[in-house]
mmCIF file of N, CA and C in Angstrom:
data_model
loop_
_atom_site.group_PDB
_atom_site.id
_atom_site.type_symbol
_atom_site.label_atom_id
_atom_site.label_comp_id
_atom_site.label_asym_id
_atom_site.label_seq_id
_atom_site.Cartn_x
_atom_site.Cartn_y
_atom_site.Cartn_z
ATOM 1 N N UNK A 563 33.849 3.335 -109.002
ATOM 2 C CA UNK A 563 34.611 3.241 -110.233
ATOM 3 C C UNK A 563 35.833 2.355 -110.072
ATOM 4 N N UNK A 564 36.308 2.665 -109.077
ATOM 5 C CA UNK A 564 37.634 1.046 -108.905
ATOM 6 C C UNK A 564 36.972 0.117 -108.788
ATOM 7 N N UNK A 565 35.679 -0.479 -108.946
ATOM 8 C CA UNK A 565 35.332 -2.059 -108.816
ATOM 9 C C UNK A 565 35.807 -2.205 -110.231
ATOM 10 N N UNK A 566 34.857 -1.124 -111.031
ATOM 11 C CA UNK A 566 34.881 -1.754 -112.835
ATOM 12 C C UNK A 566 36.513 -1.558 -113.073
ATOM 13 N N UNK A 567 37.352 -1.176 -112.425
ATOM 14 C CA UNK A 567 38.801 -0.986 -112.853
ATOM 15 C C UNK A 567 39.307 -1.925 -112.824
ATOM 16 N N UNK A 568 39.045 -2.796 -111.334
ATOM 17 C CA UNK A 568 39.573 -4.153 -111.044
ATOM 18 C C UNK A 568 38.935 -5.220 -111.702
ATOM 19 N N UNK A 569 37.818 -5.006 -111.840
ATOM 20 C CA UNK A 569 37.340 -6.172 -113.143
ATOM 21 C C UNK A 569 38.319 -5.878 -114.963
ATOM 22 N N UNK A 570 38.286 -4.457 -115.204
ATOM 23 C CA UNK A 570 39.071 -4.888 -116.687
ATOM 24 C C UNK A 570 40.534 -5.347 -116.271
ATOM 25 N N UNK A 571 41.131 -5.273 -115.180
ATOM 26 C CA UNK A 571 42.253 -5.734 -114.709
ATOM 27 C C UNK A 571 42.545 -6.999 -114.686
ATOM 28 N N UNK A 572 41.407 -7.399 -113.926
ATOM 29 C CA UNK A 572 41.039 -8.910 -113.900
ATOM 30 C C UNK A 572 41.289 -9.867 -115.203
ATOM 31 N N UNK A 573 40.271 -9.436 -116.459
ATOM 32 C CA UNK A 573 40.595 -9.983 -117.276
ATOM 33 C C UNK A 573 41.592 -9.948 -118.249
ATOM 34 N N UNK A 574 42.235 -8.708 -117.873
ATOM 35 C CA UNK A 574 43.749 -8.453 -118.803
ATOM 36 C C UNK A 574 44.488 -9.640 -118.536
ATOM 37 N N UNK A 575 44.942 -9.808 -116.866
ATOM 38 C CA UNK A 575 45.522 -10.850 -116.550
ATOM 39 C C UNK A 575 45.410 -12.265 -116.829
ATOM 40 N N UNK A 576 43.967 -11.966 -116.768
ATOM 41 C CA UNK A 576 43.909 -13.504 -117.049
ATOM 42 C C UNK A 576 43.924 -13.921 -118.856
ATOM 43 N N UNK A 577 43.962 -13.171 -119.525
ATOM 44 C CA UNK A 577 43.883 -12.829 -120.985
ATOM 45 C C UNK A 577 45.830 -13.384 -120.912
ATOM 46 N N UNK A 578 46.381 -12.801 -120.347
ATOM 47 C CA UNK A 578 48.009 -12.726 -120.079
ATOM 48 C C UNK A 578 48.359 -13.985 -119.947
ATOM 49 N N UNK A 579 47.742 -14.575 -118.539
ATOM 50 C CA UNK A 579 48.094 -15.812 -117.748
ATOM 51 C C UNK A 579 47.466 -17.014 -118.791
ATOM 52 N N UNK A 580 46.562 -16.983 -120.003
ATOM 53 C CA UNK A 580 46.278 -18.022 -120.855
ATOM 54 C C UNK A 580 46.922 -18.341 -121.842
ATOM 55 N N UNK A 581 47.520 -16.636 -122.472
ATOM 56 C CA UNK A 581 48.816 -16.975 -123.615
ATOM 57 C C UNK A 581 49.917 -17.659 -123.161
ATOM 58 N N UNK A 582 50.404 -17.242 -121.619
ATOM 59 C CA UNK A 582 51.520 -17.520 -121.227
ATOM 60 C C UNK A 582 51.360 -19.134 -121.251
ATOM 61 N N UNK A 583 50.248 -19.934 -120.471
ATOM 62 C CA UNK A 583 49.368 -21.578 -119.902
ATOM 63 C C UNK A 583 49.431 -22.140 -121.359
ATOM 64 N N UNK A 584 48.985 -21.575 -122.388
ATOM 65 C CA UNK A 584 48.548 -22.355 -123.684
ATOM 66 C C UNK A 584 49.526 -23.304 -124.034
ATOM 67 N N UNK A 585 49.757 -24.444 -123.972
ATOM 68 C CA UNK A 585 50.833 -25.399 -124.809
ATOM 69 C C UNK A 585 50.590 -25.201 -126.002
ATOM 70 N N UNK A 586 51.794 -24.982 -126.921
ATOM 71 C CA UNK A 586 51.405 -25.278 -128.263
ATOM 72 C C UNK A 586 51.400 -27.102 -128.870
ATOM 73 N N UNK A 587 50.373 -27.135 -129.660
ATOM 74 C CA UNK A 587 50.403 -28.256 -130.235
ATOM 75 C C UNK A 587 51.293 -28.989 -130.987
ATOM 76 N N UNK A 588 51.542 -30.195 -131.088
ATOM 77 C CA UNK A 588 52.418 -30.333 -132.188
ATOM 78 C C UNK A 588 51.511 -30.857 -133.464
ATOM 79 N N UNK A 589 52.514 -30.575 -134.398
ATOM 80 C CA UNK A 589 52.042 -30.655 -135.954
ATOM 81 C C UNK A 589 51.478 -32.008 -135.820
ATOM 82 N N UNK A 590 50.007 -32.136 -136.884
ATOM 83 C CA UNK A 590 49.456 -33.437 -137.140
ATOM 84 C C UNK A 590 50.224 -34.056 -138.336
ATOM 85 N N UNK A 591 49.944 -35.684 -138.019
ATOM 86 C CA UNK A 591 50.768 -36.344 -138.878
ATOM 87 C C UNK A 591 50.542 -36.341 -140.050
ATOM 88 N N UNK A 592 51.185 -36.754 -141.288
ATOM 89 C CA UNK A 592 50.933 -36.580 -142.843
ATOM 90 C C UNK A 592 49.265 -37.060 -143.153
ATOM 91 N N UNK A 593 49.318 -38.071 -142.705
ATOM 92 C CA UNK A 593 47.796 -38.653 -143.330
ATOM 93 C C UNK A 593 46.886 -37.753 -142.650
ATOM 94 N N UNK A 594 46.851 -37.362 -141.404
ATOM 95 C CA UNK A 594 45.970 -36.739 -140.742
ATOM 96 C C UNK A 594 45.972 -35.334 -141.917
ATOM 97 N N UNK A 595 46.907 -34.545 -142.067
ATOM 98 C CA UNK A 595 46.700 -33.532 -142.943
ATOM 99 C C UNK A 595 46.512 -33.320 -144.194
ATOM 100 N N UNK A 596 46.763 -35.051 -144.396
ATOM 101 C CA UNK A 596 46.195 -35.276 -145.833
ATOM 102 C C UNK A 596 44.845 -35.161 -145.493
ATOM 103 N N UNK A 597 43.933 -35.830 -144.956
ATOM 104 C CA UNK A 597 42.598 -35.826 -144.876
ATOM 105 C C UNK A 597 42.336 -34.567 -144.572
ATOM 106 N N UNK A 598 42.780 -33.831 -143.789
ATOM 107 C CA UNK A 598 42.471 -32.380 -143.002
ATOM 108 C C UNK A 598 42.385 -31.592 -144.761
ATOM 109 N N UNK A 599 43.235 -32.003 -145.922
ATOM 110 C CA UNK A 599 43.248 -31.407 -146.975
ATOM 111 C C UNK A 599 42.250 -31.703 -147.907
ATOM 112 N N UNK A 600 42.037 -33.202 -147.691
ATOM 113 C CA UNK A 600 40.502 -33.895 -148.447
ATOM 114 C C UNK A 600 39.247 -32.915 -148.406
ATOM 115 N N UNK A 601 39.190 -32.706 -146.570
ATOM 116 C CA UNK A 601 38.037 -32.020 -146.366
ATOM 117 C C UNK A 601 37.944 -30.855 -147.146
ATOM 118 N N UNK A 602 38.890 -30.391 -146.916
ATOM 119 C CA UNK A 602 38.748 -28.860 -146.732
ATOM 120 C C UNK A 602 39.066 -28.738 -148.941
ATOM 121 N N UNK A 603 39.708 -29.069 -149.966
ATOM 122 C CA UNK A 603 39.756 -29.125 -150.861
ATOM 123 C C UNK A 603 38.644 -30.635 -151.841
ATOM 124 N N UNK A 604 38.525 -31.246 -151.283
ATOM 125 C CA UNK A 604 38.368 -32.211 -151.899
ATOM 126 C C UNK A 604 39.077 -33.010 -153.145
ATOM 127 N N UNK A 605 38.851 -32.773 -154.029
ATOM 128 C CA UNK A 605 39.454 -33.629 -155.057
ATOM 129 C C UNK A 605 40.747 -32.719 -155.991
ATOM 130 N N UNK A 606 40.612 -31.437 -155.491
ATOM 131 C CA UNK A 606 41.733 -30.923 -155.809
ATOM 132 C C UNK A 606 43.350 -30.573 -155.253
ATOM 133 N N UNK A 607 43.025 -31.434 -154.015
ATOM 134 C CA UNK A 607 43.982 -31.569 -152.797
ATOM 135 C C UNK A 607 45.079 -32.440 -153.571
ATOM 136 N N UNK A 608 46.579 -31.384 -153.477
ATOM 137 C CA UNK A 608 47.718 -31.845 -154.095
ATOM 138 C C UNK A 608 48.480 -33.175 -153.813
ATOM 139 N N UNK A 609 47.874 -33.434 -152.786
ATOM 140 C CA UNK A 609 48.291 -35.446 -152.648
ATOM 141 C C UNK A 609 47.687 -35.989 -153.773
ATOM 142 N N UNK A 610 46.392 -35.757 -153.872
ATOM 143 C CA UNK A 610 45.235 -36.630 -154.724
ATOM 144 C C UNK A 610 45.518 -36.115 -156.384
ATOM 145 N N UNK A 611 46.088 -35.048 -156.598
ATOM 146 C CA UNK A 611 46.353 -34.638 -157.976
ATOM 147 C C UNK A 611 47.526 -34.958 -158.543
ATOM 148 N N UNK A 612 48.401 -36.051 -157.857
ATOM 149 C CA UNK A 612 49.710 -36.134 -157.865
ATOM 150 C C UNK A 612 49.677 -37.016 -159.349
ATOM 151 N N UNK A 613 50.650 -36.974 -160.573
ATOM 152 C CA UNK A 613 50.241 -37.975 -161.520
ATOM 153 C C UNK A 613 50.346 -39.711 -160.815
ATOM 154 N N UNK A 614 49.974 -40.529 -161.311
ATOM 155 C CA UNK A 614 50.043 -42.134 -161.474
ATOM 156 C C UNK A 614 51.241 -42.294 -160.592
ATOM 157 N N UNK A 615 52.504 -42.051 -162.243
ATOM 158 C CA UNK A 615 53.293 -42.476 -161.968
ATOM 159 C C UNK A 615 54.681 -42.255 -160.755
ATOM 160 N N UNK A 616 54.124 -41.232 -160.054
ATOM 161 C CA UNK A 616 54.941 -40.807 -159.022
ATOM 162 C C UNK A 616 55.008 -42.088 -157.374
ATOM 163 N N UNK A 617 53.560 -42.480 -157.600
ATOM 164 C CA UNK A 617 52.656 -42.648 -156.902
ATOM 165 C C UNK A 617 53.495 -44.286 -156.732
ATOM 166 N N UNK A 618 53.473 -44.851 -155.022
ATOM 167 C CA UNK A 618 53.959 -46.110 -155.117
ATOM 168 C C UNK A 618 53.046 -46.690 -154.886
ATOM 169 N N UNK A 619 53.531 -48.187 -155.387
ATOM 170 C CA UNK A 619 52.323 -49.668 -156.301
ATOM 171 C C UNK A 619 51.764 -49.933 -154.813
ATOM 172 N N UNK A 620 50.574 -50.662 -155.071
ATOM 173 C CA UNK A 620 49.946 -51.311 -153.772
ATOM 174 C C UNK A 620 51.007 -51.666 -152.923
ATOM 175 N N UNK A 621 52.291 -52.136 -153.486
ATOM 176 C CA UNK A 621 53.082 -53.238 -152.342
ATOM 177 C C UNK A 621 53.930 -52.321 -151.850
ATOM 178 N N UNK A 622 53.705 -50.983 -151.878
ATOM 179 C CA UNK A 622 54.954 -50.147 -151.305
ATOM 180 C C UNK A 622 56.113 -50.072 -151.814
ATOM 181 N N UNK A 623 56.178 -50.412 -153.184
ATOM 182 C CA UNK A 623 57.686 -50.397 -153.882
ATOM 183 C C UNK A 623 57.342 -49.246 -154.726
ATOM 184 N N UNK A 624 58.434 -48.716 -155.116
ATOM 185 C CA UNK A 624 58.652 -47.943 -156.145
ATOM 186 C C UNK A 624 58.491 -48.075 -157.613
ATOM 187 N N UNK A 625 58.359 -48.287 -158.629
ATOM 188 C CA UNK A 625 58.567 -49.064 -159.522
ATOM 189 C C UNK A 625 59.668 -48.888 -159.875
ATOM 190 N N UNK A 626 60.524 -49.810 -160.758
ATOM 191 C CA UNK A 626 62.068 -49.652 -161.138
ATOM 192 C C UNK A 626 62.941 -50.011 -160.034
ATOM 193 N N UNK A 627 62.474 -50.064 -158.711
ATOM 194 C CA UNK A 627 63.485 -50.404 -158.010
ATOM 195 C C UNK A 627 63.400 -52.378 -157.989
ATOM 196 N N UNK A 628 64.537 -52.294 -157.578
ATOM 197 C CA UNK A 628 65.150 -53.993 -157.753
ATOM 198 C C UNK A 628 64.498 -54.609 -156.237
ATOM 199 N N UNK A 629 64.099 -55.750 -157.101
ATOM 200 C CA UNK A 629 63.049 -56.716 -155.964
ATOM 201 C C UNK A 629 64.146 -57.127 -155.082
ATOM 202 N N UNK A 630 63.462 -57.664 -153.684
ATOM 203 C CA UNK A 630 64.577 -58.554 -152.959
ATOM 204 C C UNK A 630 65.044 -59.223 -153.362
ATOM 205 N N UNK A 631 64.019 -60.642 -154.062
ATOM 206 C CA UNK A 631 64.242 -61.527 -154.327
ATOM 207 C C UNK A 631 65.773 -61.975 -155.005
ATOM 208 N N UNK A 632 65.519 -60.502 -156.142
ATOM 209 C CA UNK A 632 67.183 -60.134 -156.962
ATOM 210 C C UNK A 632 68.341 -60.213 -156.010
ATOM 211 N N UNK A 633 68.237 -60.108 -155.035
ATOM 212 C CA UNK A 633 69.275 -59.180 -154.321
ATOM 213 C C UNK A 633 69.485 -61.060 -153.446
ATOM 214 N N UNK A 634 71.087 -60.655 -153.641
ATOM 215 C CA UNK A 634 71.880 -61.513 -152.811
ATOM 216 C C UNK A 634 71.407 -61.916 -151.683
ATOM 217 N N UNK A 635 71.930 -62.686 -150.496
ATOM 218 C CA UNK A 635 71.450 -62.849 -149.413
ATOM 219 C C UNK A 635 72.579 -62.780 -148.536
ATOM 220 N N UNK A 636 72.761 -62.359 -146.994
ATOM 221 C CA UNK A 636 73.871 -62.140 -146.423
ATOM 222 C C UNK A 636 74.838 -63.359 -146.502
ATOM 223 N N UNK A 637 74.180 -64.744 -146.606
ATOM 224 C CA UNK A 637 75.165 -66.029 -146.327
ATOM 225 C C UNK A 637 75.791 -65.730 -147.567
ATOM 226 N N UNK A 638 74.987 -65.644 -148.695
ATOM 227 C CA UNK A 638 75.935 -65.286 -150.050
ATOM 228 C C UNK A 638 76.784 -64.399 -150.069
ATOM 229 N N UNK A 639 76.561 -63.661 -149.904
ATOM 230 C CA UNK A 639 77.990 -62.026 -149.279
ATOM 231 C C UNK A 639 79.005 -62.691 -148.300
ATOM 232 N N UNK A 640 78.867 -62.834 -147.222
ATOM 233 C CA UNK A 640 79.623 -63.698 -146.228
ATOM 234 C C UNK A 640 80.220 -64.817 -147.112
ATOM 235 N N UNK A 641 80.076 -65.599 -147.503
ATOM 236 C CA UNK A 641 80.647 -67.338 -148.672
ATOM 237 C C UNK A 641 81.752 -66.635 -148.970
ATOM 238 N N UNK A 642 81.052 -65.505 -150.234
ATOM 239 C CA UNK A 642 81.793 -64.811 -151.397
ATOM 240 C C UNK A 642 83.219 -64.062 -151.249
ATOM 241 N N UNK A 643 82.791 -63.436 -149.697
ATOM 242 C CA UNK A 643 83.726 -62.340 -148.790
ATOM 243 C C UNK A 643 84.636 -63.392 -148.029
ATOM 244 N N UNK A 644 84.317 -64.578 -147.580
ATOM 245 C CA UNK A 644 85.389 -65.570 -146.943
ATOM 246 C C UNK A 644 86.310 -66.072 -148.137
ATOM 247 N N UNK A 645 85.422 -66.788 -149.370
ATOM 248 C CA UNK A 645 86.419 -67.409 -150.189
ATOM 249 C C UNK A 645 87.666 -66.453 -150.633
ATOM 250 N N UNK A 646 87.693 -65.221 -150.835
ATOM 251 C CA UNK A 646 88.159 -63.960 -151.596
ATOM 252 C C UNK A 646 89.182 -63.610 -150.544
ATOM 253 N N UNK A 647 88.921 -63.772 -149.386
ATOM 254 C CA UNK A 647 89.808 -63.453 -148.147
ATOM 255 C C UNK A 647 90.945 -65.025 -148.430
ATOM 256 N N UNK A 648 90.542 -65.829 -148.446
ATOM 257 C CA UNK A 648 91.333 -67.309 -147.864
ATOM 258 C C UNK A 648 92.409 -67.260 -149.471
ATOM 259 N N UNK A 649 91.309 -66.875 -150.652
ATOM 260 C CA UNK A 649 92.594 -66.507 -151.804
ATOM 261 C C UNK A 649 93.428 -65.804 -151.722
ATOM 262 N N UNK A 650 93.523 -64.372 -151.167
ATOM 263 C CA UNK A 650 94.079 -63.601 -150.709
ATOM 264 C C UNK A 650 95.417 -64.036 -149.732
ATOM 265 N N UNK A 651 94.922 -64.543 -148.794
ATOM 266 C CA UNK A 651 95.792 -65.388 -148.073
ATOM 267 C C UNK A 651 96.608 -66.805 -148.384
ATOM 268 N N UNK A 652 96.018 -67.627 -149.552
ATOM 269 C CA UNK A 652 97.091 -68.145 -150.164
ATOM 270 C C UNK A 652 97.954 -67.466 -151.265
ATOM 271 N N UNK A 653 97.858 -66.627 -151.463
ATOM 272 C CA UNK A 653 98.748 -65.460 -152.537
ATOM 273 C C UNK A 653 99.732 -65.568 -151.754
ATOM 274 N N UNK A 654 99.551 -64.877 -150.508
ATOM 275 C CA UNK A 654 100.272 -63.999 -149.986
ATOM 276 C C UNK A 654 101.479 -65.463 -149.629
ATOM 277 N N UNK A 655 102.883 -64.863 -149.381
ATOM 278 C CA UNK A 655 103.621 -65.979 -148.533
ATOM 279 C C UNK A 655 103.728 -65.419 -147.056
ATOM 280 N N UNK A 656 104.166 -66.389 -146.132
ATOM 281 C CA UNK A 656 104.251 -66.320 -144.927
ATOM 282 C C UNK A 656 105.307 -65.389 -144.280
ATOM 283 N N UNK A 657 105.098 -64.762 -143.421
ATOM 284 C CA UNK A 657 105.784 -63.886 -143.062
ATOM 285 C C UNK A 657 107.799 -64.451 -142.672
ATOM 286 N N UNK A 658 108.388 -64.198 -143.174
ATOM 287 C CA UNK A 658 109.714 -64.520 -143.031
ATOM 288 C C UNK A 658 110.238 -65.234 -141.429
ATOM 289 N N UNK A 659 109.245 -64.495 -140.532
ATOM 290 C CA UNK A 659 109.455 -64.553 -139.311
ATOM 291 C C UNK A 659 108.647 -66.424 -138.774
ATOM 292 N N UNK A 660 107.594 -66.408 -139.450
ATOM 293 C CA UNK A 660 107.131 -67.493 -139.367
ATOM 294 C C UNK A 660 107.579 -68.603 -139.761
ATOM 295 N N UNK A 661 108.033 -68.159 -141.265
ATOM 296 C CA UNK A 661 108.808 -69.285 -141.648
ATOM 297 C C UNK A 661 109.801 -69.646 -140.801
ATOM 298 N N UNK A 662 110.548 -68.838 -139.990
ATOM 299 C CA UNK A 662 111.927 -69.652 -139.027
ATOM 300 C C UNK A 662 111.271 -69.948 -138.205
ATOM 301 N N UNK A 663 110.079 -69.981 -137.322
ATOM 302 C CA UNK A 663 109.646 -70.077 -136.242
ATOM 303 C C UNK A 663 109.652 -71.748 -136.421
ATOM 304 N N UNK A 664 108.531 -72.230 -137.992
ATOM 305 C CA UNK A 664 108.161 -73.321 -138.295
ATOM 306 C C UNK A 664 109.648 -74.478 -138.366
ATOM 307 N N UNK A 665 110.395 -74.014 -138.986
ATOM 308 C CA UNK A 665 111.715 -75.211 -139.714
ATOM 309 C C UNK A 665 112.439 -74.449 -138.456
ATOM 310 N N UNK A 666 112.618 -74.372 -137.124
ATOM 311 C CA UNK A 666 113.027 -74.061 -136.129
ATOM 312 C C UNK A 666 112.303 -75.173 -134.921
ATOM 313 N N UNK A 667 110.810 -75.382 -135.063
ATOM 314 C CA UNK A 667 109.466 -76.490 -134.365
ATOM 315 C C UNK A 667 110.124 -77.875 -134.949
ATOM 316 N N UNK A 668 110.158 -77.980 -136.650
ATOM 317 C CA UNK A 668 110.444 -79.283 -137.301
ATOM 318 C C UNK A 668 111.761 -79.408 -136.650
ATOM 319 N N UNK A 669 112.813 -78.850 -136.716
ATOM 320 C CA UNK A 669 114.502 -79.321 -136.486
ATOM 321 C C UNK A 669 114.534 -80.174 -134.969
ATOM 322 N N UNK A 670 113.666 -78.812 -133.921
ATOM 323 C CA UNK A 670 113.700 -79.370 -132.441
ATOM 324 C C UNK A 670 112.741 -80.811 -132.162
ATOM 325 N N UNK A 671 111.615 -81.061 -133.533
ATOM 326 C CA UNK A 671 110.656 -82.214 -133.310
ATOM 327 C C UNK A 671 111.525 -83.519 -134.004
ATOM 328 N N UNK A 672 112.585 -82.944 -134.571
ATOM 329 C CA UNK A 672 113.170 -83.987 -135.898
ATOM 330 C C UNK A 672 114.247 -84.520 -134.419
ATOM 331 N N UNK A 673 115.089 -84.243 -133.719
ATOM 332 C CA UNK A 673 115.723 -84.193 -133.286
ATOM 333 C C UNK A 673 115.604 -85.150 -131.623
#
């Protein structure tokens, strides 16, 4: 009777030692569980029932959203952002300190 003891023993452990060994999987990716949902629902699978218009165009855009093409380009941002800076900087006058530095250069170059 201890053989059959050590055999249900046997497999307790090893029943133990497989939960403990098992890696869990990681989650399959969207499309994969989209299809995993195809199968298993077919045409009533909530990807596939989604209306039209939710749904983005062949080219991967959204609809309503603004094309590149619309959209500025960095040299244009950069131009726009330099000219706006250099106006800025002729507004402004020169720092008081500069000014003596300069008609302080002219007097010692005049001289």
């Amino acid at each position: 009777s201890s053989g059959i003891n050590a055999e249900y023993g046997d497999e307790r452990e090893d029943d133990v030692l497989k939960d403990i060994i098992t890696v869990k999987k990681n989650r399959a990716g969207q499309r994969a569980r989209q299809k995993q949902w195809e199968e298993k629902y077919g045409d009533k699978a909530k990807h596939l029932s989604k209306p039209e218009t939710v749904k983005k165009s062949k080219s991967g855009k959204k609809p309503g959203k603004r094309k590149v093409e619309d959209a500025p380009s960095a040299q244009e941002i950069m131009k726009r952002l330099k000219a706006e800076e250099k106006k800025k900087q002729s507004e402004k006058s020169e720092h008081p300190s500069w000014l003596a530095k300069k008609t302080a250069n002219i007097t010692i170059s005049s001289n």
